[in-house]
XYZ file of C-alpha atoms in Angstrom:
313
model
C 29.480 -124.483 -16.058
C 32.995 -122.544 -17.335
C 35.453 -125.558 -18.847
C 38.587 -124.200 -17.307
C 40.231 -127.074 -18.325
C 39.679 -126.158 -21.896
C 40.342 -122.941 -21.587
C 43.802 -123.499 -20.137
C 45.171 -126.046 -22.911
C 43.546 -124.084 -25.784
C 46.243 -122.985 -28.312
C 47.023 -119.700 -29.402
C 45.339 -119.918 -32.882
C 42.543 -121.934 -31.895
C 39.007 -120.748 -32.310
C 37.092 -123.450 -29.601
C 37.320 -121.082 -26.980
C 33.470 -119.904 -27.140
C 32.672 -120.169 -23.241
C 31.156 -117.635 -21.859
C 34.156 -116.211 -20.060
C 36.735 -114.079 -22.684
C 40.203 -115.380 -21.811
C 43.607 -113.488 -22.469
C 47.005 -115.107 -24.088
C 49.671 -115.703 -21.229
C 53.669 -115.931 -21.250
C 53.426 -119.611 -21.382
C 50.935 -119.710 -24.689
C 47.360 -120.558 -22.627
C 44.461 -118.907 -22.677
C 43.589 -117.665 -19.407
C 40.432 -116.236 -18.117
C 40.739 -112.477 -18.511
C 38.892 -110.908 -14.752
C 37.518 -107.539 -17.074
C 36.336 -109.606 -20.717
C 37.658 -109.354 -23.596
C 40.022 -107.035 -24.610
C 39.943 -105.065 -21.062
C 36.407 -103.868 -21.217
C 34.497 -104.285 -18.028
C 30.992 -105.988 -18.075
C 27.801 -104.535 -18.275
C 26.240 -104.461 -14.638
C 22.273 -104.748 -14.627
C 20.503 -102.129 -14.341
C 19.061 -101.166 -10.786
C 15.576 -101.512 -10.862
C 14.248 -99.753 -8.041
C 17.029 -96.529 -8.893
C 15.169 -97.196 -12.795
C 12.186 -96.733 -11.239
C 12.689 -93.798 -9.211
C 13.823 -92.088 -11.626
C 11.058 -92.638 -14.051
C 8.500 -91.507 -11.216
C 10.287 -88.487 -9.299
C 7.559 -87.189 -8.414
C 5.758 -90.236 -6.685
C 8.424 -90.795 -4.743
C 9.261 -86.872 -3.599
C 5.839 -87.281 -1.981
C 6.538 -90.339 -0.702
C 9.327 -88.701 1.005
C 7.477 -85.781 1.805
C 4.395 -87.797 3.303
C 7.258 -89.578 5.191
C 9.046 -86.922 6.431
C 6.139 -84.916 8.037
C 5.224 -87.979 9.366
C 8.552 -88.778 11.862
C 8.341 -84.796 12.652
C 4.631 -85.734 13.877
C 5.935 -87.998 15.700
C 8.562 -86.016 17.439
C 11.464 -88.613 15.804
C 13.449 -85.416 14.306
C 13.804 -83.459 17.502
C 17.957 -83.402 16.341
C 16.946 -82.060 13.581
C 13.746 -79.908 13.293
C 12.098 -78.253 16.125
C 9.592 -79.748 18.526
C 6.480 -81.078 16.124
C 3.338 -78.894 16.494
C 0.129 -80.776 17.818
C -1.638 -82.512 15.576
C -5.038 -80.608 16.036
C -2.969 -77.949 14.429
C -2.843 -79.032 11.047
C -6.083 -80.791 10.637
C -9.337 -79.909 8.458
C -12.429 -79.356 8.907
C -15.662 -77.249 7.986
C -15.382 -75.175 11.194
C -11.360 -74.630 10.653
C -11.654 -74.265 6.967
C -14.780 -72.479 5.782
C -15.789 -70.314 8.916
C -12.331 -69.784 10.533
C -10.671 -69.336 7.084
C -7.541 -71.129 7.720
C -7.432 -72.464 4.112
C -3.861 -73.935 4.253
C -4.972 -76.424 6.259
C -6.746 -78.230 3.266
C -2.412 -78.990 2.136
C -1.138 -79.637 5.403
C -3.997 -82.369 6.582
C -3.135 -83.577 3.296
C 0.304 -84.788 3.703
C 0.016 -85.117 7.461
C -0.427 -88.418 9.442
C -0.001 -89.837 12.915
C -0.486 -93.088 12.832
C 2.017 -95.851 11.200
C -0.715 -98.408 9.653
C -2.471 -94.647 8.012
C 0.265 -93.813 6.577
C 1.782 -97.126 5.627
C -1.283 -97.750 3.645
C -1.509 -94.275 1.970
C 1.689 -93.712 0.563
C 1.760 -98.104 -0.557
C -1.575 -96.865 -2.219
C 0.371 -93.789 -3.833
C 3.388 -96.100 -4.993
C 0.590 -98.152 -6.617
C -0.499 -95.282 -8.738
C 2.577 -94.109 -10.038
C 1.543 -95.305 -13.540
C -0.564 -91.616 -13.567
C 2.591 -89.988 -13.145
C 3.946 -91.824 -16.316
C 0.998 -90.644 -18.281
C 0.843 -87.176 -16.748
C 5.084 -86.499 -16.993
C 5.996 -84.952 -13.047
C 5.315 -81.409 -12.997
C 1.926 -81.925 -14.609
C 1.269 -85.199 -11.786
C 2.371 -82.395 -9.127
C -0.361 -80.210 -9.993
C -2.786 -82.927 -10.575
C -2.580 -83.962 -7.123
C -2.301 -79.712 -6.112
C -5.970 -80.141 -7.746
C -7.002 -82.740 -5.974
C -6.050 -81.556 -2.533
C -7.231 -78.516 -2.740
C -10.624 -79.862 -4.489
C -11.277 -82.291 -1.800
C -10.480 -79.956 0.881
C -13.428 -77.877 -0.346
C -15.373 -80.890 -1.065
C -15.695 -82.000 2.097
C -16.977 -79.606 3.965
C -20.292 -79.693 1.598
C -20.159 -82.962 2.016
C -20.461 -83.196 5.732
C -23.332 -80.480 5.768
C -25.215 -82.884 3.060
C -24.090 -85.716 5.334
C -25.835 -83.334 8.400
C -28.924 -82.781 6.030
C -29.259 -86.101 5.379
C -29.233 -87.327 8.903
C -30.957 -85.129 10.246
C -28.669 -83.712 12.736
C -29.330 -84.312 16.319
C -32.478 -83.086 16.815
C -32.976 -80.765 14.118
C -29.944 -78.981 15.392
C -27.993 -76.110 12.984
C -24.899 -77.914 11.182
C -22.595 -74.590 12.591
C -21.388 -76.255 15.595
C -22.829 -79.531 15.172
C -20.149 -83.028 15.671
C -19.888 -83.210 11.821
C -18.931 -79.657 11.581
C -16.166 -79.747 13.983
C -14.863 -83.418 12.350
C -11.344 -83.106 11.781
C -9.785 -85.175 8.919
C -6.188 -85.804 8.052
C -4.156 -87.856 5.620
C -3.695 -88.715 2.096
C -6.949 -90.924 1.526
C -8.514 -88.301 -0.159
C -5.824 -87.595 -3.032
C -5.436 -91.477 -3.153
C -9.491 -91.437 -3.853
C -9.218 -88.507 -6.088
C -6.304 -90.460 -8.659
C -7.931 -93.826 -8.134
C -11.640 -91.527 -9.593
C -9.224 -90.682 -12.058
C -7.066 -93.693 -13.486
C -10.129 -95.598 -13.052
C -12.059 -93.424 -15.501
C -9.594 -94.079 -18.315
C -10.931 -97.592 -17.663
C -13.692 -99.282 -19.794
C -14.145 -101.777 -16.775
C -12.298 -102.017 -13.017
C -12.210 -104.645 -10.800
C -11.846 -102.952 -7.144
C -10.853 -106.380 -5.382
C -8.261 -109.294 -6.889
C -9.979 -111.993 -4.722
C -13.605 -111.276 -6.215
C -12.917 -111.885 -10.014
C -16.745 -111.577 -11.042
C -16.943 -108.422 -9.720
C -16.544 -106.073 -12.010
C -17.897 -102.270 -12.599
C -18.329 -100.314 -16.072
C -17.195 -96.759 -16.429
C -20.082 -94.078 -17.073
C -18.923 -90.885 -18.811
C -20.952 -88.074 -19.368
C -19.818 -84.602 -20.970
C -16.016 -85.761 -20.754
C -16.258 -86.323 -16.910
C -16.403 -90.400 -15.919
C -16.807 -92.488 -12.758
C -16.345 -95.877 -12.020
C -18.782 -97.211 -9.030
C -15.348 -99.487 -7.968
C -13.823 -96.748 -6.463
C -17.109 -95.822 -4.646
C -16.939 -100.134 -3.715
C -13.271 -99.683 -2.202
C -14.199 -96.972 -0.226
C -17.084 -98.390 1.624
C -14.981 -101.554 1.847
C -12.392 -98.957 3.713
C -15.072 -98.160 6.379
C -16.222 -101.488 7.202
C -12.628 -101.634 8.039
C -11.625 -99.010 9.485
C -14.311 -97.420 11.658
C -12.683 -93.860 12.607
C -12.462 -93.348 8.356
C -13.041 -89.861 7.416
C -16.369 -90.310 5.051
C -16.398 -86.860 4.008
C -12.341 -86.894 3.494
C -12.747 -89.917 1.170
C -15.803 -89.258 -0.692
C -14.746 -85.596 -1.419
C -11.418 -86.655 -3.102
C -13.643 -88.894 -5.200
C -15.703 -85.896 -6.211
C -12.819 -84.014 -6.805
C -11.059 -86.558 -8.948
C -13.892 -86.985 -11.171
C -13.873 -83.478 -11.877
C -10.482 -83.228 -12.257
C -10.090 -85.923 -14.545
C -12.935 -84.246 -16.427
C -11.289 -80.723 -17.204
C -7.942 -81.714 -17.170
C -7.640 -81.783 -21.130
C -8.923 -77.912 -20.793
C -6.527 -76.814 -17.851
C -3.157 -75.391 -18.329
C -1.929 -76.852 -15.124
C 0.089 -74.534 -13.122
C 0.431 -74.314 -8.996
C -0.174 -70.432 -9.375
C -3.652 -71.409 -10.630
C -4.790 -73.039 -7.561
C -3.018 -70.034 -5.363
C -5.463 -67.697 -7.030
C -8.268 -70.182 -6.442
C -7.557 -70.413 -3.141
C -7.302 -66.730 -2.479
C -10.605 -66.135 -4.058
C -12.484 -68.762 -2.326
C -11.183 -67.216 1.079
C -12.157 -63.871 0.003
C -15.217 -65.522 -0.922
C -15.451 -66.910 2.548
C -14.329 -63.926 4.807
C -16.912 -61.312 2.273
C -19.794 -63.565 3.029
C -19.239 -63.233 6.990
C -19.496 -59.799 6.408
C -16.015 -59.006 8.810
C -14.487 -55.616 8.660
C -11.057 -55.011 6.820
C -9.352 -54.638 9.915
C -10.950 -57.953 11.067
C -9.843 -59.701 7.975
C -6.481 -58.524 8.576
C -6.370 -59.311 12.325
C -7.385 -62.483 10.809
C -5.105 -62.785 8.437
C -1.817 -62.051 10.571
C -2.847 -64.922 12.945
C -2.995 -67.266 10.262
C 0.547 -66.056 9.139
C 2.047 -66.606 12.573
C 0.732 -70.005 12.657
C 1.819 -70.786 9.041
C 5.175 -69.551 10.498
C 5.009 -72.338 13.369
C 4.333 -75.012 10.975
C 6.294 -74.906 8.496
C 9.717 -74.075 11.174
């Protein structure tokens, strides 16, 4: 507690006056409190954590805000603002939509696309959890990490629904080509959360997936430069006990993909043109190995610019 007492009978000359409040000689030969400190200067304020903290993770939290964003438009709360949202089924993923159909953009815009509050409530508390990667990686380079990682899970999994169709069995033997698992959509930001928890987890000697289980712990394998840590595989099945409607080839194809990313990223010059190009070849790839025409391919092609057009308006 501040003597004002003292401060207010203190003499000009004397040097007692060592409370924490600078005071200021008046008219009448008191010290007064001075409202500024001493000599005029204005204290130091404290500095605002959260602004600190968004501004040592930019890029975390421009996702966060785009993951948010595409959200309310989902949800038809920006109708003053951006034009009616698109049906959902429009931006999904799946094998069917991605690998025979061609539409590879979809693999970005199932990505950062949700519905549902709780999905992406969880998802982008998951990605504000992870922002240490971003500290390690510097922004631009996080950016493209998580580029990699959507666009490698996006591929993933598709192969891993047609393993998940092999393994199964199928329904009766049937072909996977218009089978349930084929036409699966997914959608969300699980899979990059998978893919950086496959990779910060990897930089671990040992994780433990759960707070409340202390004993359980699981070692990180590496092989060749690439590692994986069985806890992320643990958190994911934990997920789907939970939550039945999880997308299993969604989630375990942004695992695959981070462990491969985190693998060849110290080889990689990271840079968003990169995964263009890979994306262009793969639906080359794709559209070559149908055997369509070059007039179908560019029939094709316009109707997937028309309804790039609609989404991003």
């Amino acid at each position: 507690m501040i003597d004002w007492l003292h401060l207010v009978h203190a003499p000009l000359s004397s040097s007692s006056s060592s409370a924490s409040v600078p005071a200021s000689p008046s008219r009448d030969g008191f010290y007064c409190p001075s409202p500024l400190g001493g000599g005029g200067r204005r204290r130091r304020r404290r500095p605002n954590k959260n602004l600190a903290d968004m501004t040592s993770h930019p890029a975390t939290y421009l996702l966060l805000l785009v993951n948010g964003v595409v959200y309310l438009y989902l949800n038809s709360w920006l109708l003053y603002i951006l034009p009616p949202p698109v049906p959902s089924s429009s931006v999904t993923s799946s094998h069917e939509t991605v690998m025979l159909s061609g539409s590879f953009y979809r693999i970005f815009t199932s990505s950062f696309s949700h519905v549902a509050f709780l999905h992406v409530f969880f998802n982008l508390s998951s990605l504000h959890n992870l922002r240490a990667l971003e500290a390690g990686y510097g922004p631009l380079k996080f950016l493209d990490v998580v580029g990699a990682l959507a666009l490698g899970g996006g591929l993933a999994a598709p192969l891993v629904s047609r393993l998940q169709h092999k393994v199964t069995g199928g329904a009766g033997g049937a072909p996977f080509e218009g089978s349930v698992l084929s036409k699966q959509p997914s959608l969300g930001f699980s899979g990059v959360i998978f893919g950086l928890a496959a990779i910060l987890t990897s930089k671990m000697d040992s994780f433990k997936p759960f707070p409340f289980f202390d004993t359980l712990t699981f070692r990180t394998y590496r092989l060749f430069g690439f590692g994986l840590n069985a806890g992320v595989l643990a958190m994911m099945a934990a997920v789907h006990i939970v939550v039945r409607n999880a997308s299993f080839s969604g989630h375990l194809g942004g695992v695959i993909a981070g462990v491969v990313v985190g693998g060849l990223e110290r080889y990689i010059v990271w840079d968003m043109r990169v995964l263009v190009a890979v994306v262009m070849a793969v639906r080359l790839w794709v559209k070559g190995d149908k055997g369509g025409g070059r007039g179908e391919a560019k029939e094709t092609d316009e109707a997937s610019r028309r309804e790039m057009r609609v989404l991003l308006a």
